[in-house]
Amino acid sequence: MELLTEQLISLIDKDLPLVTNLSNASALLNTLEDINWCGFYLKDGDNLYLGPFQGDVACTVIPLSKGVCGKAARDAKTVIVPNVNEFPGHIACSSLSKSEIVTPIILNNEVKAVIDIDAPIYNRFNESDKKLLEELASVLAPLFK
Ligand code: SME
């Protein structure tokens, strides 16, 4: 198990509100290097709504049909975008962001939220980041019960 996952497990308390756990989880994500934004979008109906995050003010509502977050939620799969300028429909919340990774949080085959991380450099995210975020997502998923 990754160190960050172990830290997340020791941070979360299933008896506390979801927003409380996700807030500290976003602070933990923010310890990753070379990132400028990290946080959660929570799915409700056909939209994703901004949840706890660290970074600049961000878009509040993302339709499932739009953006990297929408694609990850729609397909229930991690999306790595090496260069946001080359991703059709990328939603630019910050001009700083150059690359991005979005991982869905899935409970009982249903996407509940996504973890979104932006980087100020191109090609920031790779398969090991994907593995890490998917591990973190599986730890967070039971909180969405
Ligand atoms: N770039 C995202 C929008 C959210 S911000 O990165 C915080 C997207 O295209 O879905």
mmCIF file of C-alpha atoms and ligand atoms in Angstrom, residues 37 41 58-59 62 66-70 89-91 93 100 116 118, ligand 1:
data_model
loop_
_atom_site.group_PDB
_atom_site.id
_atom_site.type_symbol
_atom_site.label_atom_id
_atom_site.label_comp_id
_atom_site.label_asym_id
_atom_site.label_seq_id
_atom_site.Cartn_x
_atom_site.Cartn_y
_atom_site.Cartn_z
ATOM 1 C CA TRP A 37 -5.127 22.268 -7.437
ATOM 2 C CA TYR A 41 -16.378 17.042 -7.278
ATOM 3 C CA ALA A 58 -12.814 26.704 -9.125
ATOM 4 C CA CYS A 59 -15.832 25.953 -11.299
ATOM 5 C CA ILE A 62 -19.649 20.519 -14.102
ATOM 6 C CA LYS A 66 -18.377 18.196 -19.959
ATOM 7 C CA GLY A 67 -14.702 18.372 -19.134
ATOM 8 C CA VAL A 68 -12.178 15.878 -17.893
ATOM 9 C CA CYS A 69 -14.166 15.410 -14.694
ATOM 10 C CA GLY A 70 -17.337 14.657 -16.632
ATOM 11 C CA GLY A 89 -13.781 20.201 -23.868
ATOM 12 C CA HIS A 90 -11.298 20.685 -21.068
ATOM 13 C CA ILE A 91 -12.721 23.175 -18.566
ATOM 14 C CA CYS A 93 -10.637 26.741 -14.054
ATOM 15 C CA GLU A 100 -4.590 16.866 -15.036
ATOM 16 C CA ASP A 116 -9.342 15.941 -9.502
ATOM 17 C CA ASP A 118 -4.209 19.762 -11.695
HETATM 18 N N1 SME B 1 -10.391 20.898 -15.595
HETATM 19 C C1 SME B 1 -11.567 20.244 -15.054
HETATM 20 C C2 SME B 1 -12.441 21.218 -14.318
HETATM 21 C C3 SME B 1 -12.160 21.309 -12.861
HETATM 22 S S1 SME B 1 -10.764 22.167 -12.491
HETATM 23 O O1 SME B 1 -9.597 21.494 -13.069
HETATM 24 C C4 SME B 1 -10.557 22.353 -10.870
HETATM 25 C C5 SME B 1 -12.337 19.566 -16.165
HETATM 26 O O2 SME B 1 -12.040 19.784 -17.362
HETATM 27 O O3 SME B 1 -13.273 18.830 -15.872
#
